Structures are given as C-alpha cells and as structure tokens.
PDB file of C-alpha atoms and ligand atoms in Angstrom:
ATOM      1  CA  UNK A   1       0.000   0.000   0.000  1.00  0.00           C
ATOM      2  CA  UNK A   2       0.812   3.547  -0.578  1.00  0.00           C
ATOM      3  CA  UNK A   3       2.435   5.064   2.779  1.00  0.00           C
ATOM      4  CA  UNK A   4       0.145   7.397   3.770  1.00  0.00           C
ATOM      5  CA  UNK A   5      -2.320   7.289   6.447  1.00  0.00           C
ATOM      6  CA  UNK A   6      -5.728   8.447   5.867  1.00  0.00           C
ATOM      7  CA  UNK A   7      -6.931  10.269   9.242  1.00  0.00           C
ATOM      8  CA  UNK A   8     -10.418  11.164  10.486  1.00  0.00           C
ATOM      9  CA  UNK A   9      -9.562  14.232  12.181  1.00  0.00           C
ATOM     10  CA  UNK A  10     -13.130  14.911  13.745  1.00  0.00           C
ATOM     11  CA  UNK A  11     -14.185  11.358  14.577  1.00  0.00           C
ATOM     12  CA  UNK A  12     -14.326   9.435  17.903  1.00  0.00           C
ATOM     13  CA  UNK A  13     -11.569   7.809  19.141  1.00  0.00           C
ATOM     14  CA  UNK A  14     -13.629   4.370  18.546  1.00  0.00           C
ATOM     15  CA  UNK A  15     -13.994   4.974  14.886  1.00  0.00           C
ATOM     16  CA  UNK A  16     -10.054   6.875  14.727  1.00  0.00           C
ATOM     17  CA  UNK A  17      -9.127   2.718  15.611  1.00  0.00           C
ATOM     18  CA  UNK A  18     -11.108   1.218  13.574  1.00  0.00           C
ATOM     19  CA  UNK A  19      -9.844   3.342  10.464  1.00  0.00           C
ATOM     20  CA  UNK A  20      -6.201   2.686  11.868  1.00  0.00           C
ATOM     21  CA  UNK A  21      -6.302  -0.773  12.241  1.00  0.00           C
ATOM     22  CA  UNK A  22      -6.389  -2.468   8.815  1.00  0.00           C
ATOM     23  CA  UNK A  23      -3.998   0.485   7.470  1.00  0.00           C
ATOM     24  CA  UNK A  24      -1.526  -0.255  10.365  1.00  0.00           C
ATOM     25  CA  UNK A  25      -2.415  -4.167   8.754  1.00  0.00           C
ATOM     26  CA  UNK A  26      -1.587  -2.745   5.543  1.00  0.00           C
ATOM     27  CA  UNK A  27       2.101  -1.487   6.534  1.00  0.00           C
ATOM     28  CA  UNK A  28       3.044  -4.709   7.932  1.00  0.00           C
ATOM     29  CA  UNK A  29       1.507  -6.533   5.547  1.00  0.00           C
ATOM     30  CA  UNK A  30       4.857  -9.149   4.224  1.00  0.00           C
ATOM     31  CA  UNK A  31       7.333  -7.442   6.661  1.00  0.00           C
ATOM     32  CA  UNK A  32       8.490  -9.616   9.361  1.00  0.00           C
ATOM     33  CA  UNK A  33      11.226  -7.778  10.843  1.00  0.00           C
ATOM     34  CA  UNK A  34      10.356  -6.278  14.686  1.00  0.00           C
ATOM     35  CA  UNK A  35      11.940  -2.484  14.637  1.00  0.00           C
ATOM     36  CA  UNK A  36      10.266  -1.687  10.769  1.00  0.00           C
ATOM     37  CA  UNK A  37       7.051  -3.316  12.565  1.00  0.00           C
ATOM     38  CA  UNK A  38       7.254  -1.060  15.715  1.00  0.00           C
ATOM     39  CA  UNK A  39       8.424   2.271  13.823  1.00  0.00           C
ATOM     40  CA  UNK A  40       5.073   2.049  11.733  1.00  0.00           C
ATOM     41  CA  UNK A  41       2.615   1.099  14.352  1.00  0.00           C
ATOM     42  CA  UNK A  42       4.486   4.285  16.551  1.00  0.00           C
ATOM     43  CA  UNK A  43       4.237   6.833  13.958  1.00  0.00           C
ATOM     44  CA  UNK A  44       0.738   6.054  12.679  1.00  0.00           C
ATOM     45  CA  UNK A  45      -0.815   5.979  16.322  1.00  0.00           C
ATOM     46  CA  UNK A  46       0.906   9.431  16.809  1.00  0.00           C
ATOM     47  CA  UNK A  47      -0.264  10.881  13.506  1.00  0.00           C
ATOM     48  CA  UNK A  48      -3.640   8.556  13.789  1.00  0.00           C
ATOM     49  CA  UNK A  49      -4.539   9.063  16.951  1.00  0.00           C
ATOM     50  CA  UNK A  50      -2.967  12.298  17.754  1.00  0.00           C
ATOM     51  CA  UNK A  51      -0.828  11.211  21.386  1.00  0.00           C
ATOM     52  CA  UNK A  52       1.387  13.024  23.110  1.00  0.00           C
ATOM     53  CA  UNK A  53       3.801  10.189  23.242  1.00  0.00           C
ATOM     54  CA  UNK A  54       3.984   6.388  21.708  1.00  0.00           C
ATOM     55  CA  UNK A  55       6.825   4.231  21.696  1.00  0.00           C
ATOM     56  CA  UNK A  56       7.914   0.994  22.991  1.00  0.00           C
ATOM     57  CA  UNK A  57      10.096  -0.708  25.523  1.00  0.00           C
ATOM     58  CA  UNK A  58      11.709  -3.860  24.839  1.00  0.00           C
ATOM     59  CA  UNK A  59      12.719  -6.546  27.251  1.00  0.00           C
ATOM     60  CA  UNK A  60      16.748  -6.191  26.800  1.00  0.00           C
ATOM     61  CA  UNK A  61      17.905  -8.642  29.858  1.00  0.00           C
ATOM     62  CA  UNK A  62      15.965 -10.808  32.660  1.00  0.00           C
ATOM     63  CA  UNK A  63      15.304  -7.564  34.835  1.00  0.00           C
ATOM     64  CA  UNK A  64      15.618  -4.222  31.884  1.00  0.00           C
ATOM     65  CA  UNK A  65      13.667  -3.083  29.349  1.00  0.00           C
ATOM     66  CA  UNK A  66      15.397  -0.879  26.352  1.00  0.00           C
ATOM     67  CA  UNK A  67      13.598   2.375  24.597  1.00  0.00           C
ATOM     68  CA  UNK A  68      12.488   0.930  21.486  1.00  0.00           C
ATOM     69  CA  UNK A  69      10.806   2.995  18.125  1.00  0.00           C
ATOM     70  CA  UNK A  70       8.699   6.061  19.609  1.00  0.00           C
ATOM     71  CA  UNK A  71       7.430   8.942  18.164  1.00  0.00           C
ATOM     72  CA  UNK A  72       7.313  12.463  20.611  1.00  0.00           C
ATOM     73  CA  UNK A  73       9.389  13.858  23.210  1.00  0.00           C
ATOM     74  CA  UNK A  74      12.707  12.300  23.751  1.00  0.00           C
ATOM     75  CA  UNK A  75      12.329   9.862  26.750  1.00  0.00           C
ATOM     76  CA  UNK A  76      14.406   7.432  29.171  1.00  0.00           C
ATOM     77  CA  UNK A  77      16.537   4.713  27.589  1.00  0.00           C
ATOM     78  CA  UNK A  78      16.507   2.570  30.259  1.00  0.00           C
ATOM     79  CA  UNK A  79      13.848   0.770  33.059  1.00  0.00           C
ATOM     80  CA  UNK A  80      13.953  -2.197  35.620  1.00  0.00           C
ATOM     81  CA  UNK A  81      11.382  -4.602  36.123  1.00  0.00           C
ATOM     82  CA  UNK A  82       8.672  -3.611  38.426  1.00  0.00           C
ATOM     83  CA  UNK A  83       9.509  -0.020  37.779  1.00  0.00           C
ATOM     84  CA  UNK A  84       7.370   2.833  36.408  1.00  0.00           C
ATOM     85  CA  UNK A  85       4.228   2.203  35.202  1.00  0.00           C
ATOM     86  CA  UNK A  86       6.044   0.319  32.062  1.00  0.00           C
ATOM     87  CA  UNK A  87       8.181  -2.075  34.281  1.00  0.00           C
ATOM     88  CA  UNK A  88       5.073  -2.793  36.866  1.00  0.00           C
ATOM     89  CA  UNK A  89       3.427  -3.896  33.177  1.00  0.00           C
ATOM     90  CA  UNK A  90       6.258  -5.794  32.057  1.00  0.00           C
ATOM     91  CA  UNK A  91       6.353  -7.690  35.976  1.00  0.00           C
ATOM     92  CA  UNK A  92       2.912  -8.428  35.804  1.00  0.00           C
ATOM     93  CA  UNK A  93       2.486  -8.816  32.770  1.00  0.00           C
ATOM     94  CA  UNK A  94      -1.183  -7.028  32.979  1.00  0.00           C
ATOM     95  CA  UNK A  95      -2.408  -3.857  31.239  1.00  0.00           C
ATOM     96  CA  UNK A  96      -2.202  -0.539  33.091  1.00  0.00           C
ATOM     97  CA  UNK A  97      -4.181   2.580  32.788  1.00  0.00           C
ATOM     98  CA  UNK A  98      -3.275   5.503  35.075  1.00  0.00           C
ATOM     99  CA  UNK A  99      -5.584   7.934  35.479  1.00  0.00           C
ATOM    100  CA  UNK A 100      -3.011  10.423  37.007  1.00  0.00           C
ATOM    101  CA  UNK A 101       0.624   9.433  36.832  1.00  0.00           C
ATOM    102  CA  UNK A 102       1.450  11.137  39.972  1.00  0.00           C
ATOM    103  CA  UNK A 103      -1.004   9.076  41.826  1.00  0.00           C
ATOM    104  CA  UNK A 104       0.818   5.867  40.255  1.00  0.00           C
ATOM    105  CA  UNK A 105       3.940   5.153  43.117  1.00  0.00           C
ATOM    106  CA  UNK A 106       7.343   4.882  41.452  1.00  0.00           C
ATOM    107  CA  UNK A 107       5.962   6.317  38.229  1.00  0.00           C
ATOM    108  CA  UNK A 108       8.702   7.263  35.684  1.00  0.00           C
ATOM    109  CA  UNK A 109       8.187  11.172  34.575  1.00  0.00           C
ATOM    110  CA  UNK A 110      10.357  11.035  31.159  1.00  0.00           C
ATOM    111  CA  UNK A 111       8.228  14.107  30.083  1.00  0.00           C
ATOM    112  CA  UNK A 112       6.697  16.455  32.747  1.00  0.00           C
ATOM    113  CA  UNK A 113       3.614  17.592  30.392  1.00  0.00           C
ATOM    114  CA  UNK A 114       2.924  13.839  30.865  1.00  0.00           C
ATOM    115  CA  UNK A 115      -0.328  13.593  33.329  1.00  0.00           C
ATOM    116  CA  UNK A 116      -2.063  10.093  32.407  1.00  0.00           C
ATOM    117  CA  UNK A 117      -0.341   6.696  30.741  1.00  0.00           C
ATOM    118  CA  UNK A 118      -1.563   3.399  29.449  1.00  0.00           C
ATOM    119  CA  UNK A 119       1.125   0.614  29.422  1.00  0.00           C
ATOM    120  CA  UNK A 120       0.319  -2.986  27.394  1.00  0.00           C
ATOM    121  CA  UNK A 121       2.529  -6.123  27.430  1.00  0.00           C
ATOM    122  CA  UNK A 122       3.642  -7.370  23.839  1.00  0.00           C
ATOM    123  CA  UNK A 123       3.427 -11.295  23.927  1.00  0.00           C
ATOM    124  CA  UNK A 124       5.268 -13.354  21.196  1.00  0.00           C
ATOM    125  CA  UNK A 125       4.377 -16.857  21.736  1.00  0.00           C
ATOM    126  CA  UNK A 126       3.080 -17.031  25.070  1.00  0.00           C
ATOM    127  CA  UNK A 127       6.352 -14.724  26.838  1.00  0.00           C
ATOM    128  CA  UNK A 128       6.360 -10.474  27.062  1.00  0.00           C
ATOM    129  CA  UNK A 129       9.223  -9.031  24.531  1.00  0.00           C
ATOM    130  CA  UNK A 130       8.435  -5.885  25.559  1.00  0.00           C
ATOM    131  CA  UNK A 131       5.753  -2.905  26.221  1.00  0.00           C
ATOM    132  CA  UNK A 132       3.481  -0.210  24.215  1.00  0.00           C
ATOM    133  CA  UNK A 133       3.480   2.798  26.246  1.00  0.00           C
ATOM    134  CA  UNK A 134       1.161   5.399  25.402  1.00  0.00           C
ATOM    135  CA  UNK A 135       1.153   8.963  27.618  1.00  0.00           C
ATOM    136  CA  UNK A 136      -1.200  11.964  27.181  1.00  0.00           C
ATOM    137  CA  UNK A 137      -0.355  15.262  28.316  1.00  0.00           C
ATOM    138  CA  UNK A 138      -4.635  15.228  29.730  1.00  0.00           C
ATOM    139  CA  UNK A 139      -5.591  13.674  32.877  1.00  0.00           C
ATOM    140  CA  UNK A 140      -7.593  10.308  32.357  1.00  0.00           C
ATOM    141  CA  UNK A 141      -7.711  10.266  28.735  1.00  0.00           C
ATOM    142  CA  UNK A 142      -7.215   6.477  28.482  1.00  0.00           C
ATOM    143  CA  UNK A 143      -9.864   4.006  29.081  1.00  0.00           C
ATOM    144  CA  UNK A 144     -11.007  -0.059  28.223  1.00  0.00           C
ATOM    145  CA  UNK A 145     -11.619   1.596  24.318  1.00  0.00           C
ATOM    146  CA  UNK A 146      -8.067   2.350  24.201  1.00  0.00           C
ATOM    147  CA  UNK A 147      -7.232  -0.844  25.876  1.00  0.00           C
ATOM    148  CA  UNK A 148      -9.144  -3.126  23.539  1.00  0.00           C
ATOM    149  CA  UNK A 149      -8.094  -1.489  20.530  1.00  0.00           C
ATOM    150  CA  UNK A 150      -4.250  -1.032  21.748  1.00  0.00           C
ATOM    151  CA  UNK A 151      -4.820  -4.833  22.375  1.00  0.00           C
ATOM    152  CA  UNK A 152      -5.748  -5.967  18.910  1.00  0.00           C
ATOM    153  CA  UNK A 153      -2.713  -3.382  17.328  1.00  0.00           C
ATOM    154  CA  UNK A 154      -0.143  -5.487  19.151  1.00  0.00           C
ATOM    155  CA  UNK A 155      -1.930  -8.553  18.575  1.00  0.00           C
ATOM    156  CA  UNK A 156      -0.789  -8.190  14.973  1.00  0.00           C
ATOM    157  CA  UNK A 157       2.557  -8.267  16.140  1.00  0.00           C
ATOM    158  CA  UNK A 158       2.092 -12.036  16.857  1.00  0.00           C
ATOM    159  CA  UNK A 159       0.675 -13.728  14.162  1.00  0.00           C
TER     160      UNK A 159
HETATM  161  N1  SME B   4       6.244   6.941  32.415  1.00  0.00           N
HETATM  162  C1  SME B   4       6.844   5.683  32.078  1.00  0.00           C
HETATM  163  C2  SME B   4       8.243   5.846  31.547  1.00  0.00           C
HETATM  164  C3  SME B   4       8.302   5.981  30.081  1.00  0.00           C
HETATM  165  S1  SME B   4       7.857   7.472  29.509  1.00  0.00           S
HETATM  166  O1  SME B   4       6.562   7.863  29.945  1.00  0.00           O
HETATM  167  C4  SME B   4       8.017   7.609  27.872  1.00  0.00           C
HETATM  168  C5  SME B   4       6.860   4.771  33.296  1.00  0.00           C
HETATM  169  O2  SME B   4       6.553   5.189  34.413  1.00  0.00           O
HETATM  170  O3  SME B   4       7.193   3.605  33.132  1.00  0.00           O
END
C-alpha cells in the first residue's frame, strides 16, 4: 500500500481505531522484521490518533527493558522490572491505565507535560518481549476503548 495514512480528524476515538487498524495491517503486511514493525505502528498511532507520546520498551535482559521505536518527546533509555508504570506492566504482565501518573507510586516522569499513561505487554508466543506505552499530556484520557483497541494493534505483532 501507498504510505500514507488516511486520518479522520473529527471522529471518535472508537472509529479513529477502527480506520487505523487495517492500514496499520496494511504497513506490515509481508514485513516480518520487529523495529520496521514497531516504527510504523508508533508513527501512525501518533499521527492517527494524535498522542502526546507512543513508543515501545523492549525486554533487553531478565530484569531491563530498552527504549524501542517512539514517536514524541525524547524519553528514558533505560527501566527495571517492576519499575514505572512500564516495568510494573512488564512484571505483571497485565495492562495498566493511570488515570493520574502522579497518583501511580514509582511512576517514571520522562516528560513532565505527561499527566495520564496506558502501558500494554507485547506477547510473542506465550512470553512479554516488551511494552506499548502510550502517555497523554490530559488527565484520564485512556480508558477499556483504548485498551481493547491497543490490544488488537499489538496482537498483529504475533501472528
Ligand atoms: N512513564 C513511564 C516511563 C516511560 S515514559 O513515559 C516515555 C513509566 O513510568 O514507566
């Protein structure tokens, strides 16, 4: 497919998804590698969606994830497990939304404007490689749309 995104400027967040998903499909469509994967699905939930920050973390050793492709602010290279809202995801490997990220104990401020987060784990065959971390500069702008959607973009990852 061509490499532009077509984005619904004025729409719902629900419908912004659903119009993302099978282009973000489209992009990956025949490319196996990881990093080209993660770039995309970054830069078209930035430009799709319109976040403040999206990136990923990868799992680098048994207790670190890396800063993997992002698009936004620059952020912190490194995190331990059970740190910050992405290395509490990572440890229990459970979704997180946070409200209010200085209600969240231990949270990680890589960008101060940063006032609500959602964290996913990234499974590839049944084990977490890593984390989508997704931070708005609004207070509880995340929710179980952003979850199930956010979900079913990084399920695509493991197919
Ligand atoms: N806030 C995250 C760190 C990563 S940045 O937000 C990009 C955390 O607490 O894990």
């Amino acid at each position: 497919m061509a490499e532009d995104l077509t984005i619904l400027m004025d729409a719902d967040k629900e419908v912004k998804y659903q119009s993302l998903i099978p282009q973000i499909e489209g992009l990956m469509y025949g490319e196996k590698n990881l990093v080209a994967n993660l770039a995309n699905i970054a830069a078209a939930l930035k430009e799709g969606m319109g976040f403040f920050w999206v990136g990923f973390y990868l799992v680098d050793s048994t207790d670190e994830l890396v800063l993997g492709p992002f698009q936004g602010p620059v952020a912190c290279t490194r995190i331990k497990k059970g740190k910050g809202v992405c290395g509490s995801s990572w440890e229990r490997d459970e979704v997180l939304i946070v409200p209010n990220v200085d209600e969240f104990p231990g949270h990680i401020a890589c960008a101060s404007a940063s006032k609500s987060e959602i964290v996913l784990p990234i499974r590839k065959d049944g084990k977490v490689i890593g984390v989508l971390d997704v931070d708005s500069d609004l207070l509880n702008d995340f929710d179980q749309t952003d979850q199930i959607y956010l979900e079913k973009i990084i399920g695509l990852l493991d197919q």
